[in-house]
Tab-separated table of C-alpha atoms in Angstrom:
chain	number	residue	atom	x	y	z
F	1	MET	CA	90.540	-74.726	-80.348
F	2	GLN	CA	93.011	-72.525	-82.127
F	3	ASN	CA	95.774	-75.110	-81.759
F	4	ASN	CA	93.656	-78.187	-82.472
F	5	THR	CA	94.370	-80.552	-85.330
F	6	PHE	CA	91.342	-81.404	-87.460
F	7	GLY	CA	91.298	-84.373	-89.786
F	8	PHE	CA	89.010	-84.778	-92.805
F	9	ILE	CA	88.323	-87.972	-94.677
F	10	GLY	CA	86.420	-86.830	-97.746
F	11	LEU	CA	86.290	-83.245	-98.962
F	12	GLY	CA	83.026	-82.831	-100.831
F	13	LEU	CA	80.556	-80.011	-100.442
F	14	ILE	CA	80.005	-80.475	-96.695
F	15	GLY	CA	83.499	-81.595	-95.714
F	16	GLY	CA	85.060	-78.789	-97.722
F	17	SER	CA	82.690	-76.203	-96.270
F	18	ILE	CA	83.395	-77.297	-92.684
F	19	ALA	CA	87.154	-77.209	-93.321
F	20	LYS	CA	86.916	-73.706	-94.781
F	21	ALA	CA	84.750	-72.523	-91.889
F	22	LEU	CA	87.234	-73.937	-89.372
F	23	ARG	CA	90.121	-72.188	-91.095
F	24	LEU	CA	88.203	-68.923	-90.920
F	25	ALA	CA	87.301	-69.409	-87.248
F	26	PHE	CA	90.714	-70.747	-86.155
F	27	PRO	CA	93.424	-69.407	-88.490
F	28	GLU	CA	96.212	-71.128	-86.540
F	29	CYS	CA	94.637	-74.591	-86.442
F	30	THR	CA	96.104	-77.549	-88.328
F	31	ILE	CA	93.924	-79.277	-90.928
F	32	ILE	CA	94.934	-82.538	-92.558
F	33	ALA	CA	92.891	-84.424	-95.125
F	34	TYR	CA	92.476	-87.417	-97.373
F	35	ASP	CA	90.245	-87.622	-100.416
F	36	MET	CA	90.161	-90.192	-103.203
F	37	SER	CA	90.386	-87.398	-105.778
F	38	VAL	CA	93.882	-86.075	-106.404
F	39	SER	CA	92.518	-82.867	-107.928
F	40	VAL	CA	90.370	-82.222	-104.859
F	41	MET	CA	93.349	-82.679	-102.549
F	42	GLN	CA	95.402	-80.286	-104.655
F	43	ALA	CA	92.668	-77.664	-104.550
F	44	ALA	CA	92.192	-78.107	-100.790
F	45	ARG	CA	95.925	-77.825	-100.199
F	46	GLU	CA	95.903	-74.465	-101.949
F	47	ASP	CA	92.843	-73.275	-99.994
F	48	VAL	CA	92.724	-74.430	-96.383
F	49	VAL	CA	94.440	-77.756	-95.740
F	50	ASN	CA	97.934	-77.855	-94.234
F	51	LYS	CA	98.756	-81.329	-95.512
F	52	VAL	CA	97.021	-83.960	-97.653
F	53	TYR	CA	97.610	-87.709	-97.572
F	54	ASN	CA	97.148	-90.573	-100.006
F	55	GLY	CA	95.485	-92.736	-97.378
F	56	ILE	CA	94.702	-93.113	-93.677
F	57	ASP	CA	98.016	-93.339	-91.847
F	58	GLU	CA	99.638	-92.409	-88.532
F	59	ALA	CA	99.183	-88.683	-89.201
F	60	PHE	CA	95.507	-89.015	-88.298
F	61	GLY	CA	96.614	-90.215	-84.878
F	62	THR	CA	97.507	-86.592	-84.069
F	63	CYS	CA	93.972	-85.292	-84.653
F	64	ASP	CA	91.771	-83.844	-81.930
F	65	ILE	CA	88.643	-84.185	-84.088
F	66	ILE	CA	88.208	-86.290	-87.227
F	67	PHE	CA	85.358	-85.640	-89.664
F	68	LEU	CA	84.124	-88.553	-91.784
F	69	CYS	CA	82.621	-86.958	-94.884
F	70	THR	CA	82.184	-89.894	-97.255
F	71	PRO	CA	79.239	-92.263	-97.932
F	72	VAL	CA	78.286	-94.492	-94.982
F	73	ASP	CA	79.679	-97.656	-96.567
F	74	PHE	CA	83.105	-96.052	-96.856
F	75	ASN	CA	82.918	-94.478	-93.404
F	76	ALA	CA	82.526	-97.924	-91.838
F	77	GLY	CA	85.847	-99.014	-93.304
F	78	TYR	CA	87.586	-95.839	-92.209
F	79	LEU	CA	86.303	-96.320	-88.652
F	80	LYS	CA	88.113	-99.662	-88.469
F	81	GLN	CA	91.373	-98.004	-89.489
F	82	LEU	CA	90.937	-95.048	-87.166
F	83	LYS	CA	90.296	-97.266	-84.160
F	84	GLU	CA	93.910	-98.423	-84.294
F	85	LEU	CA	95.329	-94.955	-84.998
F	86	LYS	CA	93.409	-92.380	-82.980
F	87	LYS	CA	94.657	-90.916	-79.732
F	88	ASP	CA	92.597	-91.438	-76.577
F	89	THR	CA	91.197	-87.895	-76.509
F	90	CYS	CA	90.173	-87.811	-80.171
F	91	ILE	CA	86.536	-87.202	-81.176
F	92	ILE	CA	85.311	-88.898	-84.342
F	93	THR	CA	82.253	-87.494	-86.076
F	94	ASP	CA	80.490	-87.795	-89.422
F	95	VAL	CA	78.181	-85.641	-91.547
F	96	GLY	CA	75.694	-88.225	-92.859
F	97	SER	CA	71.961	-87.577	-93.136
F	98	VAL	CA	71.126	-91.036	-91.735
F	99	LYS	CA	72.581	-92.069	-88.391
F	100	LYS	CA	71.593	-95.694	-87.667
F	101	PRO	CA	74.131	-97.402	-89.994
F	102	ILE	CA	77.123	-95.463	-88.686
F	103	HIS	CA	76.055	-95.886	-85.047
F	104	ASP	CA	75.607	-99.631	-85.605
F	105	MET	CA	79.190	-99.814	-86.843
F	106	VAL	CA	80.384	-97.704	-83.912
F	107	ASP	CA	78.695	-100.197	-81.561
F	108	LYS	CA	80.412	-103.145	-83.250
F	109	LEU	CA	83.800	-101.471	-83.043
F	110	ASP	CA	83.278	-100.329	-79.439
F	111	LEU	CA	83.872	-96.667	-80.312
F	112	ASN	CA	80.902	-95.226	-78.424
F	113	ASP	CA	83.139	-93.306	-76.060
F	114	CYS	CA	84.601	-91.138	-78.836
F	115	PHE	CA	81.964	-90.991	-81.579
F	116	ILE	CA	79.497	-88.117	-81.962
F	117	GLY	CA	77.348	-88.374	-85.059
F	118	GLY	CA	76.733	-85.152	-86.931
F	119	HIS	CA	74.305	-83.897	-89.552
F	120	PRO	CA	74.676	-80.301	-90.746
F	121	MET	CA	71.285	-79.310	-92.162
F	122	ALA	CA	72.808	-77.423	-95.045
F	123	GLY	CA	73.561	-78.230	-98.626
F	124	SER	CA	73.138	-77.294	-102.239
F	125	GLU	CA	71.954	-78.603	-105.552
F	126	HIS	CA	75.625	-78.331	-106.506
F	127	SER	CA	78.099	-80.881	-105.212
F	128	GLY	CA	81.808	-81.408	-104.697
F	129	TYR	CA	84.629	-79.451	-103.159
F	130	ALA	CA	84.414	-76.757	-105.841
F	131	ALA	CA	80.958	-75.794	-104.521
F	132	SER	CA	82.045	-75.651	-100.864
F	133	ARG	CA	82.291	-72.358	-99.013
F	134	ALA	CA	82.916	-71.215	-95.466
F	135	GLY	CA	79.505	-69.578	-95.084
F	136	LEU	CA	77.436	-72.598	-96.111
F	137	LEU	CA	76.733	-73.625	-92.514
F	138	GLU	CA	76.107	-70.173	-91.056
F	139	ASN	CA	72.830	-70.157	-89.086
F	140	ALA	CA	72.044	-73.712	-90.197
F	141	TYR	CA	70.940	-76.362	-87.714
F	142	TYR	CA	73.684	-78.924	-87.001
F	143	ILE	CA	72.335	-82.059	-85.332
F	144	LEU	CA	74.578	-84.091	-83.007
F	145	THR	CA	73.901	-87.720	-82.040
F	146	PRO	CA	76.417	-88.703	-79.331
F	147	GLY	CA	77.506	-92.295	-78.808
F	148	ALA	CA	76.202	-94.092	-75.717
F	149	SER	CA	79.255	-93.439	-73.560
F	150	VAL	CA	80.590	-90.138	-74.891
F	151	SER	CA	81.541	-87.723	-72.126
F	152	TYR	CA	79.520	-84.575	-71.572
F	153	THR	CA	82.770	-82.633	-71.961
F	154	ASN	CA	83.231	-83.894	-75.520
F	155	VAL	CA	79.627	-83.140	-76.429
F	156	GLU	CA	80.134	-79.611	-75.119
F	157	LYS	CA	83.339	-79.351	-77.143
F	158	MET	CA	81.484	-80.256	-80.334
F	159	GLN	CA	78.702	-77.790	-79.542
F	160	THR	CA	81.264	-75.046	-79.023
F	161	LEU	CA	82.981	-75.959	-82.280
F	162	ILE	CA	79.707	-75.859	-84.214
F	163	LYS	CA	78.819	-72.465	-82.768
F	164	SER	CA	82.268	-71.181	-83.714
F	165	ILE	CA	81.593	-71.862	-87.405
F	166	GLY	CA	78.239	-70.088	-87.205
F	167	ALA	CA	75.918	-73.106	-87.076
F	168	ILE	CA	73.290	-73.969	-84.453
F	169	PRO	CA	73.879	-77.250	-82.548
F	170	ILE	CA	71.001	-79.541	-81.575
F	171	VAL	CA	71.631	-82.748	-79.603
F	172	MET	CA	69.286	-85.731	-79.958
F	173	PRO	CA	69.369	-89.571	-79.952
F	174	GLN	CA	70.233	-91.160	-83.299
F	175	ASP	CA	66.872	-92.942	-83.635
F	176	LYS	CA	64.999	-89.679	-83.100
F	177	HIS	CA	67.199	-88.024	-85.723
F	178	ASP	CA	66.369	-90.653	-88.322
F	179	LYS	CA	62.648	-90.392	-87.587
F	180	VAL	CA	62.650	-86.598	-87.755
F	181	THR	CA	64.664	-86.400	-90.979
F	182	ALA	CA	62.543	-89.136	-92.582
F	183	ALA	CA	59.503	-86.913	-92.032
F	184	ILE	CA	60.801	-83.439	-92.809
F	185	SER	CA	63.456	-84.231	-95.421
F	186	HIS	CA	63.358	-87.735	-96.888
F	187	LEU	CA	59.573	-87.988	-97.422
F	188	PRO	CA	59.321	-84.565	-99.140
F	189	HIS	CA	62.050	-85.642	-101.534
F	190	MET	CA	60.141	-88.810	-102.392
F	191	ALA	CA	56.995	-86.753	-102.980
F	192	ALA	CA	58.901	-84.328	-105.210
F	193	TYR	CA	60.437	-87.108	-107.298
F	194	ALA	CA	57.046	-88.814	-107.635
F	195	LEU	CA	55.314	-85.580	-108.699
F	196	VAL	CA	57.933	-84.782	-111.326
F	197	ASN	CA	57.787	-88.287	-112.795
F	198	LEU	CA	53.981	-88.232	-112.752
F	199	ILE	CA	53.890	-85.003	-114.753
F	200	GLU	CA	56.464	-86.317	-117.224
F	201	GLN	CA	54.413	-89.475	-117.754
F	202	SER	CA	51.117	-87.564	-118.006
F	203	ASP	CA	52.243	-84.760	-120.313
F	204	ASP	CA	51.231	-84.528	-123.971
F	205	GLU	CA	53.504	-84.460	-127.024
F	206	ASP	CA	53.640	-80.662	-126.896
F	207	GLU	CA	54.908	-80.843	-123.287
F	208	THR	CA	52.234	-78.383	-122.203
F	209	MET	CA	52.517	-79.315	-118.523
F	210	LYS	CA	56.279	-78.859	-118.593
F	211	MET	CA	55.926	-75.496	-120.311
F	212	ILE	CA	53.644	-74.051	-117.645
F	213	ALA	CA	55.242	-75.843	-114.666
F	214	ALA	CA	56.280	-72.634	-112.951
F	215	GLY	CA	55.216	-71.082	-109.664
F	216	GLY	CA	53.894	-73.563	-107.121
F	217	PHE	CA	54.796	-76.764	-108.960
F	218	LYS	CA	58.351	-75.643	-109.579
F	219	ASP	CA	58.746	-74.495	-105.982
F	220	ILE	CA	57.547	-77.697	-104.320
F	221	THR	CA	59.492	-79.986	-106.682
F	222	ARG	CA	62.776	-78.051	-106.654
F	223	ILE	CA	64.433	-80.652	-104.428
F	224	ALA	CA	63.926	-83.284	-107.116
F	225	SER	CA	67.053	-81.775	-108.694
F	226	SER	CA	69.144	-83.278	-105.878
F	227	SER	CA	71.696	-86.044	-106.357
F	228	ALA	CA	70.040	-89.257	-107.556
F	229	ILE	CA	72.864	-91.403	-106.161
F	230	MET	CA	72.697	-89.785	-102.735
F	231	TRP	CA	68.941	-90.312	-102.476
F	232	GLN	CA	69.240	-93.890	-103.619
F	233	GLN	CA	71.592	-94.429	-100.666
F	234	ILE	CA	69.360	-92.576	-98.208
F	235	CYS	CA	66.358	-94.719	-99.190
F	236	ASN	CA	68.360	-97.823	-98.376
F	237	GLU	CA	69.930	-96.502	-95.170
F	238	ASN	CA	66.736	-95.108	-93.622
F	239	LYS	CA	64.311	-97.564	-95.199
F	240	GLU	CA	62.161	-98.442	-92.160
F	241	GLN	CA	61.551	-94.873	-91.021
F	242	LEU	CA	60.962	-93.649	-94.569
F	243	LEU	CA	58.530	-96.451	-95.434
F	244	SER	CA	56.577	-95.768	-92.255
F	245	PHE	CA	56.048	-92.124	-93.214
F	246	MET	CA	55.390	-93.005	-96.865
F	247	ASP	CA	52.636	-95.394	-95.746
F	248	ALA	CA	51.161	-92.678	-93.534
F	249	TYR	CA	51.392	-90.165	-96.390
F	250	ILE	CA	49.701	-92.560	-98.809
F	251	GLY	CA	46.966	-93.089	-96.208
F	252	THR	CA	46.514	-89.338	-95.876
F	253	LEU	CA	46.300	-88.897	-99.651
F	254	SER	CA	43.838	-91.786	-99.870
F	255	SER	CA	41.610	-90.220	-97.217
F	256	LEU	CA	41.832	-86.851	-98.936
F	257	ARG	CA	40.947	-88.475	-102.257
F	258	ASP	CA	37.897	-90.174	-100.741
F	259	ASN	CA	36.609	-86.910	-99.316
F	260	ILE	CA	37.144	-85.115	-102.616
F	261	ALA	CA	35.308	-87.935	-104.430
F	262	SER	CA	32.374	-87.792	-102.003
F	263	GLY	CA	32.190	-84.009	-102.159
F	264	ASN	CA	32.712	-83.574	-98.425
F	265	LYS	CA	33.116	-79.806	-98.487
F	266	GLU	CA	33.195	-79.351	-94.714
F	267	TYR	CA	36.004	-81.886	-94.328
F	268	LEU	CA	38.034	-80.330	-97.135
F	269	LEU	CA	37.669	-76.811	-95.768
F	270	GLU	CA	38.775	-77.860	-92.292
F	271	TYR	CA	41.580	-80.020	-93.686
F	272	PHE	CA	43.019	-77.207	-95.795
F	273	LYS	CA	42.551	-74.623	-93.035
F	274	GLU	CA	44.360	-76.803	-90.495
F	275	ALA	CA	47.285	-77.301	-92.867
F	276	LYS	CA	47.393	-73.600	-93.728
F	277	ASP	CA	47.421	-72.547	-90.067
F	278	TYR	CA	50.178	-74.990	-89.204
F	279	ARG	CA	52.285	-74.054	-92.231
F	280	GLU	CA	51.981	-70.368	-91.403
F	281	SER	CA	53.273	-71.045	-87.890
F	282	PHE	CA	56.676	-71.874	-89.381
F	283	ASP	CA	59.439	-69.302	-88.974
F	284	ASP	CA	59.708	-68.435	-92.666
F	285	VAL	CA	56.050	-67.925	-93.420
F	286	ILE	CA	55.127	-68.207	-97.068
F	287	SER	CA	51.407	-67.716	-97.569
F	288	GLY	CA	49.870	-70.508	-99.598
F	289	PRO	CA	51.876	-73.644	-100.504
F	290	ILE	CA	51.170	-73.409	-104.234
F	291	LYS	CA	51.177	-69.668	-104.589
F	292	ARG	CA	53.934	-68.062	-106.678
F	293	SER	CA	56.722	-67.007	-104.356
F	294	TYR	CA	59.032	-64.147	-105.291
F	295	ARG	CA	62.073	-64.808	-103.170
F	296	VAL	CA	65.817	-64.784	-103.162
F	297	ALA	CA	68.406	-66.376	-100.879
F	298	VAL	CA	71.471	-64.308	-100.091
F	299	SER	CA	74.836	-65.431	-98.793
F	300	ILE	CA	75.815	-62.940	-96.093
F	301	PRO	CA	78.490	-62.774	-93.416
F	302	ASP	CA	77.261	-63.460	-89.890
F	303	GLU	CA	77.926	-60.010	-88.460
F	304	ALA	CA	75.999	-57.407	-86.532
F	305	GLY	CA	73.882	-55.011	-88.562
F	306	ILE	CA	74.028	-56.870	-91.869
F	307	ILE	CA	70.276	-57.547	-92.071
F	308	ALA	CA	69.492	-53.912	-91.250
F	309	LYS	CA	71.955	-52.850	-93.937
F	310	ILE	CA	70.264	-54.966	-96.611
F	311	SER	CA	66.717	-53.968	-95.635
F	312	GLY	CA	67.889	-50.355	-95.606
F	313	MET	CA	69.118	-50.658	-99.195
F	314	PHE	CA	65.700	-51.889	-100.267
F	315	ALA	CA	63.861	-49.187	-98.313
F	316	LYS	CA	65.994	-46.511	-99.949
F	317	ASP	CA	64.855	-47.787	-103.334
F	318	GLY	CA	61.217	-48.022	-102.257
F	319	ILE	CA	61.058	-51.827	-102.344
F	320	ASN	CA	58.567	-53.397	-99.935
F	321	LEU	CA	59.489	-56.693	-98.288
F	322	LYS	CA	56.924	-59.410	-97.657
F	323	ASN	CA	59.128	-61.514	-95.414
F	324	MET	CA	62.766	-61.814	-94.364
F	325	GLY	CA	64.394	-64.451	-92.225
F	326	ILE	CA	67.471	-66.477	-91.434
F	327	VAL	CA	67.492	-69.951	-92.974
F	328	HIS	CA	68.238	-72.604	-90.328
F	329	ASN	CA	67.329	-75.854	-92.055
F	330	ARG	CA	69.411	-75.395	-95.184
F	331	GLU	CA	69.705	-78.992	-96.294
F	332	PHE	CA	69.085	-78.078	-99.903
F	333	GLU	CA	68.863	-74.305	-99.691
F	334	GLU	CA	71.665	-71.981	-100.682
F	335	GLY	CA	72.120	-68.650	-98.988
F	336	VAL	CA	71.689	-67.805	-95.328
F	337	LEU	CA	69.149	-64.956	-95.608
F	338	ARG	CA	65.829	-65.590	-97.357
F	339	ILE	CA	63.939	-62.550	-98.591
F	340	GLU	CA	60.438	-62.634	-100.076
F	341	PHE	CA	58.770	-59.896	-102.111
F	342	TYR	CA	55.201	-59.158	-103.160
F	343	ASP	CA	55.778	-59.179	-106.909
F	344	GLU	CA	58.262	-60.036	-109.625
F	345	THR	CA	59.144	-56.405	-110.317
F	346	SER	CA	60.316	-55.897	-106.724
F	347	LEU	CA	62.286	-59.146	-106.888
F	348	LYS	CA	64.125	-58.079	-110.038
F	349	ARG	CA	64.957	-54.636	-108.620
F	350	ALA	CA	66.231	-56.213	-105.387
F	351	VAL	CA	68.396	-58.700	-107.284
F	352	SER	CA	69.929	-55.852	-109.259
F	353	ILE	CA	70.769	-53.956	-106.058
F	354	LEU	CA	72.284	-57.019	-104.395
F	355	ARG	CA	74.437	-57.769	-107.417
F	356	GLU	CA	75.671	-54.183	-107.541
F	357	GLU	CA	76.779	-54.626	-103.922
F	358	ASN	CA	78.537	-57.916	-104.840
F	359	TYR	CA	76.350	-60.205	-102.728
F	360	THR	CA	76.086	-63.853	-103.759
F	361	ILE	CA	72.449	-64.608	-104.473
F	362	PHE	CA	70.337	-67.662	-105.344
F	363	ILE	CA	66.983	-67.030	-107.020
F	364	ARG	CA	64.163	-69.511	-106.411
């Protein structure tokens, strides 16, 4: 794909990061782009983009792959323009976290033979092109939702492309994607927002709850710092799936409440044990969902021996690790390597070592 031409419509955090990763993977490729922000286009032109445009014109007809990296409502309009401009072999993809709206528009425009929906499970609490970086998608899951009549060859091409920028491709139907993300991403965000607002409304004048809201509460509500506008849009775009899981969650809380009220100790013990066992079966095991976690995320290059190098630095300093693992689902997690320690002292010493070695770190 070294000689491919990649087009970008929208250069925010995700679009900018993909463009930078492509430039790193394919130095000789051509990247063209359009963004509504003049300052963003200027910055991108200096970084990775060969040419920027003030709109969608014939230049996008030369692209082998076009990435739609704007809100769904805007993407629909761009699809109409691209239908008349694209070449026959072009693949059009997007990066949205909800797939039904864009696939519905693809159906209406009869673009199923060239559209492959995409959702890189990576992100940050920071937004915009200025926060983008080539390593953001390394070892992150990247879900693909092919159109009904897309060729297997094009799906393979997208999988190869995703692997080339260090991400991990997963192919699934668009309806399954929306159900899965409603459960593991959208619902947790709703719970986090609700918890934060509940504490704000329940706190006293001295803000005692806010003052001591560290450890578990801060950890499980961190994602409530995400973009309010983006989550407003997601609630609208994936309403049916989200409401279904919210109803189920409310039912689960109601049942749990009833058993707490009735003093059903056996039920509670089994309920908590079952959740604990399942949670600890996850790849990045963190013992106890409300226990203080001493961890750091580190942005590292995807190269052989890097994890051994970092663990070796800690061992040399006598720092014991509790857990270390690659972050795959990085929707709102910065850094590709997550490291957990047993205590705050070890965390602080490790952070100092990493900074001395000029690693980019994100403390949680």
